[in-house]
PDB file of C-alpha atoms in Angstrom:
ATOM      1  CA  UNK L  21      76.702  81.608  83.473  1.00 47.00           C
ATOM      2  CA  UNK L  22      78.650  83.089  80.712  1.00 63.00           C
ATOM      3  CA  UNK L  23      78.354  86.738  79.851  1.00 89.00           C
ATOM      4  CA  UNK L  24      77.932  88.491  76.620  1.00 95.00           C
ATOM      5  CA  UNK L  25      80.217  91.742  76.071  1.00 96.00           C
ATOM      6  CA  UNK L  26      79.629  94.235  73.073  1.00 97.00           C
ATOM      7  CA  UNK L  27      82.430  96.300  71.539  1.00 98.00           C
ATOM      8  CA  UNK L  28      81.255  99.116  69.368  1.00 98.00           C
ATOM      9  CA  UNK L  29      83.729  99.980  66.898  1.00 98.00           C
ATOM     10  CA  UNK L  30      83.656 103.152  64.296  1.00 98.00           C
ATOM     11  CA  UNK L  31      85.445 101.273  61.410  1.00 98.00           C
ATOM     12  CA  UNK L  32      86.360  97.815  60.127  1.00 97.00           C
ATOM     13  CA  UNK L  33      89.541  97.135  62.438  1.00 97.00           C
ATOM     14  CA  UNK L  34      89.210  99.753  65.318  1.00 98.00           C
ATOM     15  CA  UNK L  35      88.135  97.277  67.984  1.00 98.00           C
ATOM     16  CA  UNK L  36      90.598  94.770  67.107  1.00 98.00           C
ATOM     17  CA  UNK L  37      93.689  97.184  66.906  1.00 98.00           C
ATOM     18  CA  UNK L  38      92.597  98.764  70.065  1.00 98.00           C
ATOM     19  CA  UNK L  39      91.681  95.756  72.207  1.00 97.00           C
ATOM     20  CA  UNK L  40      92.051  92.569  70.288  1.00 98.00           C
ATOM     21  CA  UNK L  41      94.187  91.118  73.333  1.00 98.00           C
ATOM     22  CA  UNK L  42      91.454  91.944  75.839  1.00 97.00           C
ATOM     23  CA  UNK L  43      88.961  90.562  73.692  1.00 98.00           C
ATOM     24  CA  UNK L  44      90.884  87.398  73.280  1.00 98.00           C
ATOM     25  CA  UNK L  45      91.151  87.201  77.043  1.00 97.00           C
ATOM     26  CA  UNK L  46      87.445  87.345  77.281  1.00 96.00           C
ATOM     27  CA  UNK L  47      86.987  84.640  74.802  1.00 97.00           C
ATOM     28  CA  UNK L  48      89.642  82.450  76.564  1.00 96.00           C
ATOM     29  CA  UNK L  49      87.543  82.722  79.768  1.00 94.00           C
ATOM     30  CA  UNK L  50      84.597  81.535  78.020  1.00 95.00           C
ATOM     31  CA  UNK L  51      82.614  84.748  77.435  1.00 95.00           C
ATOM     32  CA  UNK L  52      80.808  85.580  74.370  1.00 97.00           C
ATOM     33  CA  UNK L  53      81.915  88.609  72.554  1.00 98.00           C
ATOM     34  CA  UNK L  54      80.370  90.647  69.513  1.00 98.00           C
ATOM     35  CA  UNK L  55      82.175  93.458  67.628  1.00 98.00           C
ATOM     36  CA  UNK L  56      79.444  95.810  66.130  1.00 98.00           C
ATOM     37  CA  UNK L  57      80.903  98.136  63.544  1.00 98.00           C
ATOM     38  CA  UNK L  58      79.098 101.256  62.594  1.00 98.00           C
ATOM     39  CA  UNK L  59      80.598 102.533  59.186  1.00 98.00           C
ATOM     40  CA  UNK L  60      80.740  99.597  57.003  1.00 97.00           C
ATOM     41  CA  UNK L  61      78.493 101.137  54.147  1.00 94.00           C
ATOM     42  CA  UNK L  62      79.797 101.228  50.686  1.00 84.00           C
ATOM     43  CA  UNK L  63      80.693 104.486  48.861  1.00 73.00           C
ATOM     44  CA  UNK L  64      79.196 104.962  45.441  1.00 61.00           C
ATOM     45  CA  UNK L  65      81.551 104.201  42.463  1.00 57.00           C
ATOM     46  CA  UNK L  66      82.114 107.222  40.213  1.00 65.00           C
ATOM     47  CA  UNK L  67      80.694 109.657  42.930  1.00 83.00           C
ATOM     48  CA  UNK L  68      83.485 109.113  45.239  1.00 90.00           C
ATOM     49  CA  UNK L  69      85.239 112.060  46.595  1.00 92.00           C
ATOM     50  CA  UNK L  70      89.141 112.799  45.706  1.00 93.00           C
ATOM     51  CA  UNK L  71      89.967 111.937  49.463  1.00 95.00           C
ATOM     52  CA  UNK L  72      88.046 108.681  49.156  1.00 94.00           C
ATOM     53  CA  UNK L  73      90.017 107.660  46.043  1.00 93.00           C
ATOM     54  CA  UNK L  74      93.401 108.607  47.369  1.00 94.00           C
ATOM     55  CA  UNK L  75      92.584 106.379  50.512  1.00 95.00           C
ATOM     56  CA  UNK L  76      91.530 103.616  48.308  1.00 94.00           C
ATOM     57  CA  UNK L  77      94.789 103.837  46.522  1.00 93.00           C
ATOM     58  CA  UNK L  78      96.552 103.619  49.783  1.00 92.00           C
ATOM     59  CA  UNK L  79      94.424 100.604  50.768  1.00 94.00           C
ATOM     60  CA  UNK L  80      95.706  98.946  47.688  1.00 93.00           C
ATOM     61  CA  UNK L  81      92.097  98.362  46.211  1.00 90.00           C
ATOM     62  CA  UNK L  82      90.421  99.708  43.571  1.00 82.00           C
ATOM     63  CA  UNK L  83      87.005  98.022  43.467  1.00 84.00           C
ATOM     64  CA  UNK L  84      84.651  96.484  46.039  1.00 90.00           C
ATOM     65  CA  UNK L  85      86.576  98.333  48.663  1.00 94.00           C
ATOM     66  CA  UNK L  86      83.960  97.836  51.579  1.00 95.00           C
ATOM     67  CA  UNK L  87      83.310  94.304  50.486  1.00 95.00           C
ATOM     68  CA  UNK L  88      86.941  93.520  50.991  1.00 96.00           C
ATOM     69  CA  UNK L  89      87.307  95.269  54.260  1.00 97.00           C
ATOM     70  CA  UNK L  90      84.023  93.611  55.644  1.00 97.00           C
ATOM     71  CA  UNK L  91      85.646  90.269  54.772  1.00 98.00           C
ATOM     72  CA  UNK L  92      88.849  91.389  56.425  1.00 98.00           C
ATOM     73  CA  UNK L  93      86.920  92.088  59.564  1.00 98.00           C
ATOM     74  CA  UNK L  94      85.186  88.677  59.593  1.00 98.00           C
ATOM     75  CA  UNK L  95      88.489  86.955  59.264  1.00 98.00           C
ATOM     76  CA  UNK L  96      90.001  89.098  61.857  1.00 98.00           C
ATOM     77  CA  UNK L  97      87.020  88.608  64.293  1.00 98.00           C
ATOM     78  CA  UNK L  98      87.021  84.890  63.264  1.00 98.00           C
ATOM     79  CA  UNK L  99      90.633  84.434  64.510  1.00 98.00           C
ATOM     80  CA  UNK L 100      89.597  85.559  67.934  1.00 98.00           C
ATOM     81  CA  UNK L 101      86.331  83.724  68.111  1.00 98.00           C
ATOM     82  CA  UNK L 102      84.030  86.612  68.266  1.00 98.00           C
ATOM     83  CA  UNK L 103      80.740  87.490  66.398  1.00 98.00           C
ATOM     84  CA  UNK L 104      80.344  90.376  64.026  1.00 98.00           C
ATOM     85  CA  UNK L 105      77.756  92.954  63.192  1.00 98.00           C
ATOM     86  CA  UNK L 106      78.057  95.466  60.397  1.00 98.00           C
ATOM     87  CA  UNK L 107      75.679  98.198  60.566  1.00 98.00           C
ATOM     88  CA  UNK L 108      76.467  99.757  57.105  1.00 96.00           C
ATOM     89  CA  UNK L 109      76.412 103.559  57.834  1.00 97.00           C
ATOM     90  CA  UNK L 110      78.748 105.591  55.551  1.00 96.00           C
ATOM     91  CA  UNK L 111      82.124 106.747  56.992  1.00 96.00           C
ATOM     92  CA  UNK L 112      83.116 110.143  56.769  1.00 96.00           C
ATOM     93  CA  UNK L 113      85.203 109.796  53.487  1.00 96.00           C
ATOM     94  CA  UNK L 114      81.938 108.866  51.673  1.00 95.00           C
ATOM     95  CA  UNK L 115      79.362 111.097  53.330  1.00 95.00           C
ATOM     96  CA  UNK L 116      77.998 114.181  51.448  1.00 93.00           C
ATOM     97  CA  UNK L 117      76.540 117.577  52.909  1.00 90.00           C
ATOM     98  CA  UNK L 118      73.067 118.594  52.105  1.00 90.00           C
ATOM     99  CA  UNK L 119      74.311 120.334  48.821  1.00 91.00           C
ATOM    100  CA  UNK L 120      75.760 116.876  47.684  1.00 90.00           C
ATOM    101  CA  UNK L 121      79.441 117.977  48.063  1.00 92.00           C
ATOM    102  CA  UNK L 122      81.772 115.747  49.925  1.00 93.00           C
ATOM    103  CA  UNK L 123      81.690 116.359  53.808  1.00 93.00           C
ATOM    104  CA  UNK L 124      85.314 115.947  54.109  1.00 95.00           C
ATOM    105  CA  UNK L 125      87.992 116.890  51.195  1.00 94.00           C
ATOM    106  CA  UNK L 126      91.052 116.772  53.343  1.00 95.00           C
ATOM    107  CA  UNK L 127      92.674 114.219  55.545  1.00 95.00           C
ATOM    108  CA  UNK L 128      93.397 116.495  58.209  1.00 94.00           C
ATOM    109  CA  UNK L 129      89.694 117.558  58.464  1.00 94.00           C
ATOM    110  CA  UNK L 130      88.839 114.069  59.626  1.00 96.00           C
ATOM    111  CA  UNK L 131      90.846 114.858  62.914  1.00 95.00           C
ATOM    112  CA  UNK L 132      89.184 118.331  63.947  1.00 86.00           C
ATOM    113  CA  UNK L 133      86.778 116.772  66.417  1.00 73.00           C
ATOM    114  CA  UNK L 134      84.094 119.239  65.100  1.00 81.00           C
ATOM    115  CA  UNK L 135      80.731 117.543  65.450  1.00 91.00           C
ATOM    116  CA  UNK L 136      78.322 120.686  64.808  1.00 89.00           C
ATOM    117  CA  UNK L 137      77.877 119.617  61.145  1.00 90.00           C
ATOM    118  CA  UNK L 138      77.545 115.854  62.191  1.00 95.00           C
ATOM    119  CA  UNK L 139      74.446 116.182  64.507  1.00 96.00           C
ATOM    120  CA  UNK L 140      72.124 114.445  62.027  1.00 96.00           C
ATOM    121  CA  UNK L 141      74.887 111.471  61.709  1.00 97.00           C
ATOM    122  CA  UNK L 142      75.005 111.267  65.523  1.00 98.00           C
ATOM    123  CA  UNK L 143      71.443 110.968  65.746  1.00 98.00           C
ATOM    124  CA  UNK L 144      71.155 108.368  62.934  1.00 98.00           C
ATOM    125  CA  UNK L 145      73.956 106.165  64.731  1.00 98.00           C
ATOM    126  CA  UNK L 146      72.110 106.584  67.900  1.00 97.00           C
ATOM    127  CA  UNK L 147      68.882 105.268  66.429  1.00 97.00           C
ATOM    128  CA  UNK L 148      70.690 102.499  64.460  1.00 98.00           C
ATOM    129  CA  UNK L 149      72.458 101.318  67.767  1.00 97.00           C
ATOM    130  CA  UNK L 150      69.080 101.399  69.577  1.00 95.00           C
ATOM    131  CA  UNK L 151      67.226  99.540  67.197  1.00 96.00           C
ATOM    132  CA  UNK L 152      69.555  97.121  65.539  1.00 96.00           C
ATOM    133  CA  UNK L 153      71.367  96.120  68.715  1.00 95.00           C
ATOM    134  CA  UNK L 154      69.707  94.597  71.763  1.00 91.00           C
ATOM    135  CA  UNK L 155      71.634  96.649  74.169  1.00 93.00           C
ATOM    136  CA  UNK L 156      70.111  95.156  77.232  1.00 92.00           C
ATOM    137  CA  UNK L 157      71.439  91.680  76.204  1.00 92.00           C
ATOM    138  CA  UNK L 158      75.086  92.684  77.034  1.00 94.00           C
ATOM    139  CA  UNK L 159      76.665  92.570  80.282  1.00 92.00           C
ATOM    140  CA  UNK L 160      79.231  95.263  79.416  1.00 92.00           C
ATOM    141  CA  UNK L 161      79.376  97.690  76.560  1.00 95.00           C
ATOM    142  CA  UNK L 162      82.676  99.038  75.217  1.00 97.00           C
ATOM    143  CA  UNK L 163      83.046 102.096  73.393  1.00 98.00           C
ATOM    144  CA  UNK L 164      86.060 104.204  71.923  1.00 98.00           C
ATOM    145  CA  UNK L 165      87.372 107.242  73.815  1.00 98.00           C
ATOM    146  CA  UNK L 166      87.914 108.911  70.624  1.00 98.00           C
ATOM    147  CA  UNK L 167      91.764 109.659  71.427  1.00 98.00           C
ATOM    148  CA  UNK L 168      93.128 111.250  68.089  1.00 96.00           C
ATOM    149  CA  UNK L 169      89.884 113.121  67.607  1.00 96.00           C
ATOM    150  CA  UNK L 170      88.706 111.105  64.302  1.00 97.00           C
ATOM    151  CA  UNK L 171      85.527 112.587  63.694  1.00 97.00           C
ATOM    152  CA  UNK L 172      83.826 109.087  63.079  1.00 98.00           C
ATOM    153  CA  UNK L 173      85.279 107.758  66.506  1.00 98.00           C
ATOM    154  CA  UNK L 174      83.727 110.806  68.366  1.00 98.00           C
ATOM    155  CA  UNK L 175      80.323 110.223  66.608  1.00 98.00           C
ATOM    156  CA  UNK L 176      80.291 106.649  67.850  1.00 98.00           C
ATOM    157  CA  UNK L 177      81.349 107.675  71.296  1.00 98.00           C
ATOM    158  CA  UNK L 178      78.511 110.436  71.494  1.00 97.00           C
ATOM    159  CA  UNK L 179      75.860 108.246  69.811  1.00 98.00           C
ATOM    160  CA  UNK L 180      76.631 105.112  72.021  1.00 97.00           C
ATOM    161  CA  UNK L 181      76.344 107.369  75.250  1.00 95.00           C
ATOM    162  CA  UNK L 182      73.001 108.612  73.906  1.00 95.00           C
ATOM    163  CA  UNK L 183      71.713 105.253  72.994  1.00 95.00           C
ATOM    164  CA  UNK L 184      72.595 103.790  76.327  1.00 92.00           C
ATOM    165  CA  UNK L 185      71.311 106.705  78.435  1.00 90.00           C
ATOM    166  CA  UNK L 186      68.066 106.519  76.510  1.00 89.00           C
ATOM    167  CA  UNK L 187      67.405 102.966  77.526  1.00 84.00           C
ATOM    168  CA  UNK L 188      65.792 103.066  80.868  1.00 69.00           C
ATOM    169  CA  UNK L 189      66.755  99.578  81.552  1.00 73.00           C
ATOM    170  CA  UNK L 190      70.496 100.266  81.196  1.00 72.00           C
ATOM    171  CA  UNK L 191      72.571 101.603  84.089  1.00 75.00           C
ATOM    172  CA  UNK L 192      75.160 103.709  82.329  1.00 70.00           C
ATOM    173  CA  UNK L 193      77.945 103.898  85.002  1.00 69.00           C
ATOM    174  CA  UNK L 194      77.835 100.046  85.630  1.00 71.00           C
ATOM    175  CA  UNK L 195      77.386  99.074  81.875  1.00 85.00           C
ATOM    176  CA  UNK L 196      79.710 101.486  79.845  1.00 92.00           C
ATOM    177  CA  UNK L 197      83.460 100.891  79.531  1.00 94.00           C
ATOM    178  CA  UNK L 198      85.927 102.957  77.305  1.00 97.00           C
ATOM    179  CA  UNK L 199      88.764 101.860  75.371  1.00 98.00           C
ATOM    180  CA  UNK L 200      91.802 103.795  74.140  1.00 98.00           C
ATOM    181  CA  UNK L 201      91.815 104.436  70.317  1.00 98.00           C
ATOM    182  CA  UNK L 202      95.001 102.741  68.761  1.00 98.00           C
ATOM    183  CA  UNK L 203      97.043 103.337  66.856  1.00 97.00           C
ATOM    184  CA  UNK L 204      96.066 107.094  67.448  1.00 97.00           C
ATOM    185  CA  UNK L 205      97.059 106.866  71.052  1.00 96.00           C
ATOM    186  CA  UNK L 206     100.592 105.880  69.854  1.00 95.00           C
ATOM    187  CA  UNK L 207     100.966 108.584  67.333  1.00 95.00           C
ATOM    188  CA  UNK L 208     101.279 110.938  70.464  1.00 93.00           C
ATOM    189  CA  UNK L 209      99.704 113.904  68.723  1.00 94.00           C
ATOM    190  CA  UNK L 210      96.606 113.903  71.112  1.00 95.00           C
ATOM    191  CA  UNK L 211      98.326 115.094  74.063  1.00 96.00           C
ATOM    192  CA  UNK L 212      95.298 116.504  75.896  1.00 96.00           C
ATOM    193  CA  UNK L 213      93.008 113.279  75.748  1.00 97.00           C
ATOM    194  CA  UNK L 214      93.341 112.445  79.454  1.00 95.00           C
ATOM    195  CA  UNK L 215      91.948 115.785  80.326  1.00 96.00           C
ATOM    196  CA  UNK L 216      89.569 116.427  77.670  1.00 96.00           C
ATOM    197  CA  UNK L 217      88.124 112.825  76.972  1.00 97.00           C
ATOM    198  CA  UNK L 218      88.810 110.870  80.029  1.00 95.00           C
ATOM    199  CA  UNK L 219      88.652 113.448  82.981  1.00 92.00           C
ATOM    200  CA  UNK L 220      85.482 112.044  84.422  1.00 90.00           C
ATOM    201  CA  UNK L 221      86.573 108.385  83.946  1.00 92.00           C
ATOM    202  CA  UNK L 222      89.044 106.339  86.035  1.00 89.00           C
ATOM    203  CA  UNK L 223      91.825 104.200  84.538  1.00 90.00           C
ATOM    204  CA  UNK L 224      91.258 100.483  85.275  1.00 90.00           C
ATOM    205  CA  UNK L 225      94.489  98.148  84.837  1.00 90.00           C
ATOM    206  CA  UNK L 226      93.741  94.592  83.670  1.00 90.00           C
ATOM    207  CA  UNK L 227      96.184  91.726  83.594  1.00 90.00           C
ATOM    208  CA  UNK L 228      96.469  89.745  80.455  1.00 94.00           C
ATOM    209  CA  UNK L 229      98.679  86.783  79.514  1.00 93.00           C
ATOM    210  CA  UNK L 230     101.246  87.388  76.856  1.00 94.00           C
ATOM    211  CA  UNK L 231      99.532  84.862  74.492  1.00 95.00           C
ATOM    212  CA  UNK L 232      96.695  87.336  73.964  1.00 96.00           C
ATOM    213  CA  UNK L 233      99.041  89.831  72.576  1.00 96.00           C
ATOM    214  CA  UNK L 234     100.315  87.198  70.135  1.00 96.00           C
ATOM    215  CA  UNK L 235      96.624  86.539  68.961  1.00 97.00           C
ATOM    216  CA  UNK L 236      95.936  90.327  68.611  1.00 98.00           C
ATOM    217  CA  UNK L 237      98.769  90.907  66.228  1.00 97.00           C
ATOM    218  CA  UNK L 238      97.614  88.053  64.249  1.00 97.00           C
ATOM    219  CA  UNK L 239      94.045  89.423  63.936  1.00 98.00           C
ATOM    220  CA  UNK L 240      95.409  92.811  62.984  1.00 98.00           C
ATOM    221  CA  UNK L 241      97.404  91.119  60.301  1.00 98.00           C
ATOM    222  CA  UNK L 242      94.164  90.070  58.623  1.00 98.00           C
ATOM    223  CA  UNK L 243      93.434  93.642  58.030  1.00 98.00           C
ATOM    224  CA  UNK L 244      95.701  93.714  55.004  1.00 96.00           C
ATOM    225  CA  UNK L 245      94.367  96.718  53.333  1.00 96.00           C
ATOM    226  CA  UNK L 246      95.103  98.875  56.401  1.00 96.00           C
ATOM    227  CA  UNK L 247      98.412  97.887  57.438  1.00 96.00           C
ATOM    228  CA  UNK L 248     100.227 100.306  54.995  1.00 93.00           C
ATOM    229  CA  UNK L 249      97.850 103.189  55.792  1.00 94.00           C
ATOM    230  CA  UNK L 250      98.321 103.007  59.528  1.00 96.00           C
ATOM    231  CA  UNK L 251     101.967 101.858  59.675  1.00 96.00           C
ATOM    232  CA  UNK L 252     104.868 101.917  57.387  1.00 92.00           C
ATOM    233  CA  UNK L 253     105.147  98.129  57.384  1.00 94.00           C
ATOM    234  CA  UNK L 254     103.929  95.046  59.295  1.00 94.00           C
ATOM    235  CA  UNK L 255     107.071  95.116  61.398  1.00 96.00           C
ATOM    236  CA  UNK L 256     106.516  98.653  62.527  1.00 96.00           C
ATOM    237  CA  UNK L 257     103.005  97.612  63.578  1.00 97.00           C
ATOM    238  CA  UNK L 258     104.350  94.594  65.554  1.00 96.00           C
ATOM    239  CA  UNK L 259     106.968  96.798  67.479  1.00 96.00           C
ATOM    240  CA  UNK L 260     104.189  99.413  68.269  1.00 97.00           C
ATOM    241  CA  UNK L 261     101.808  97.007  69.584  1.00 96.00           C
ATOM    242  CA  UNK L 262     104.624  95.131  71.689  1.00 95.00           C
ATOM    243  CA  UNK L 263     105.774  98.746  72.878  1.00 95.00           C
ATOM    244  CA  UNK L 264     102.394  99.750  73.866  1.00 95.00           C
ATOM    245  CA  UNK L 265     101.709  96.640  75.836  1.00 93.00           C
ATOM    246  CA  UNK L 266     104.688  97.550  78.138  1.00 89.00           C
ATOM    247  CA  UNK L 267     103.909 101.006  78.277  1.00 88.00           C
ATOM    248  CA  UNK L 268     101.061 101.448  80.725  1.00 84.00           C
ATOM    249  CA  UNK L 269     102.198  99.419  83.659  1.00 78.00           C
ATOM    250  CA  UNK L 270     101.798 101.375  86.996  1.00 79.00           C
ATOM    251  CA  UNK L 271     104.811 100.576  89.258  1.00 72.00           C
ATOM    252  CA  UNK L 272     102.613  99.567  92.388  1.00 77.00           C
ATOM    253  CA  UNK L 273     101.089  96.863  90.389  1.00 76.00           C
ATOM    254  CA  UNK L 274     103.000  93.630  90.517  1.00 78.00           C
ATOM    255  CA  UNK L 275     102.512  91.168  87.695  1.00 79.00           C
ATOM    256  CA  UNK L 276     103.531  87.753  86.696  1.00 84.00           C
ATOM    257  CA  UNK L 277     106.207  87.878  84.425  1.00 84.00           C
ATOM    258  CA  UNK L 278     103.950  86.172  81.822  1.00 89.00           C
ATOM    259  CA  UNK L 279     101.521  88.821  81.885  1.00 90.00           C
ATOM    260  CA  UNK L 280     101.259  92.462  81.075  1.00 92.00           C
ATOM    261  CA  UNK L 281      98.676  95.408  81.576  1.00 91.00           C
ATOM    262  CA  UNK L 282      95.907  96.513  79.533  1.00 94.00           C
ATOM    263  CA  UNK L 283      94.273  99.940  80.260  1.00 94.00           C
ATOM    264  CA  UNK L 284      90.469 100.640  80.160  1.00 94.00           C
ATOM    265  CA  UNK L 285      88.435 103.570  81.649  1.00 94.00           C
ATOM    266  CA  UNK L 286      85.127 103.310  83.532  1.00 90.00           C
ATOM    267  CA  UNK L 287      82.766 104.919  85.802  1.00 85.00           C
ATOM    268  CA  UNK L 288      81.718 101.514  87.363  1.00 66.00           C
ATOM    269  CA  UNK L 289      83.114  99.686  90.460  1.00 58.00           C
ATOM    270  CA  UNK L 290      86.243  97.542  89.776  1.00 54.00           C
ATOM    271  CA  UNK L 291      84.679  94.323  90.692  1.00 59.00           C
ATOM    272  CA  UNK L 292      82.331  94.815  87.544  1.00 64.00           C
ATOM    273  CA  UNK L 293      84.986  94.796  84.929  1.00 72.00           C
ATOM    274  CA  UNK L 294      86.569  91.450  83.858  1.00 73.00           C
ATOM    275  CA  UNK L 295      90.271  90.942  84.783  1.00 66.00           C
ATOM    276  CA  UNK L 296      90.495  94.258  86.646  1.00 67.00           C
ATOM    277  CA  UNK L 297      93.849  94.239  88.907  1.00 63.00           C
ATOM    278  CA  UNK L 298      94.321  97.937  89.774  1.00 57.00           C
ATOM    279  CA  UNK L 299      92.071 100.879  90.046  1.00 53.00           C
ATOM    280  CA  UNK L 300      92.777 104.464  91.586  1.00 50.00           C
ATOM    281  CA  UNK L 301      92.027 104.912  95.377  1.00 51.00           C
ATOM    282  CA  UNK L 302      89.527 107.635  94.372  1.00 47.00           C
ATOM    283  CA  UNK L 303      87.516 105.284  92.141  1.00 43.00           C
TER     284      UNK L 303
END
């Protein structure tokens, strides 16, 4: 019997950039995969904040920004053979506070990791995840660790945990798996993530064939508007993706030369994680 796996993504690219190769390996194994992206709603035209307008310029888009980005996501996911769900909430650069002012006016503010002002958004996301997605239909649910501390990534992590814990039919430790946020991990600025974001989790090393990495980079390139924002060039993206794929191979794990390691984090026993090859002895 084929299983159905759900990847919850904050933005239109996060899940594919972070674990497109792992997703590809699931599809190659005959499993069904769905990527549900939370923040896909459209910002309102002339009412956009200066930060949103600056980022739109970096995207190389002047109109129909979220429509174009949703199409990019559908194309990228289509390359991997996975289903897409867009939940249409507004991401941080479009949100307003109770007075109608932009919630965020500086790019650095998006990475403060402060959720006190976002409690209403967390509740809304948890409600949408619970009502729009049939969470019990999925064998495993993959969510971001929120490495890099982007506020939207943290909101999605907290809200996903709340939505799953509130469902009495779901066993959290067996169902929930965390993925590392790329490219933010590769930027190297969040040096405390293992202590602060993964201290109660265990790394699980998975063996993937090299062909999955090629498919992942092809899918990332489908997000044309994001390449220049996240990397200086497509070549930098390719180098970073390849370098990362070879960076988390523990020396005690022997791999076939045609495979490489992909790391996840989990509370569940290793037998429940597809392609798991190595977990710590204290798992």
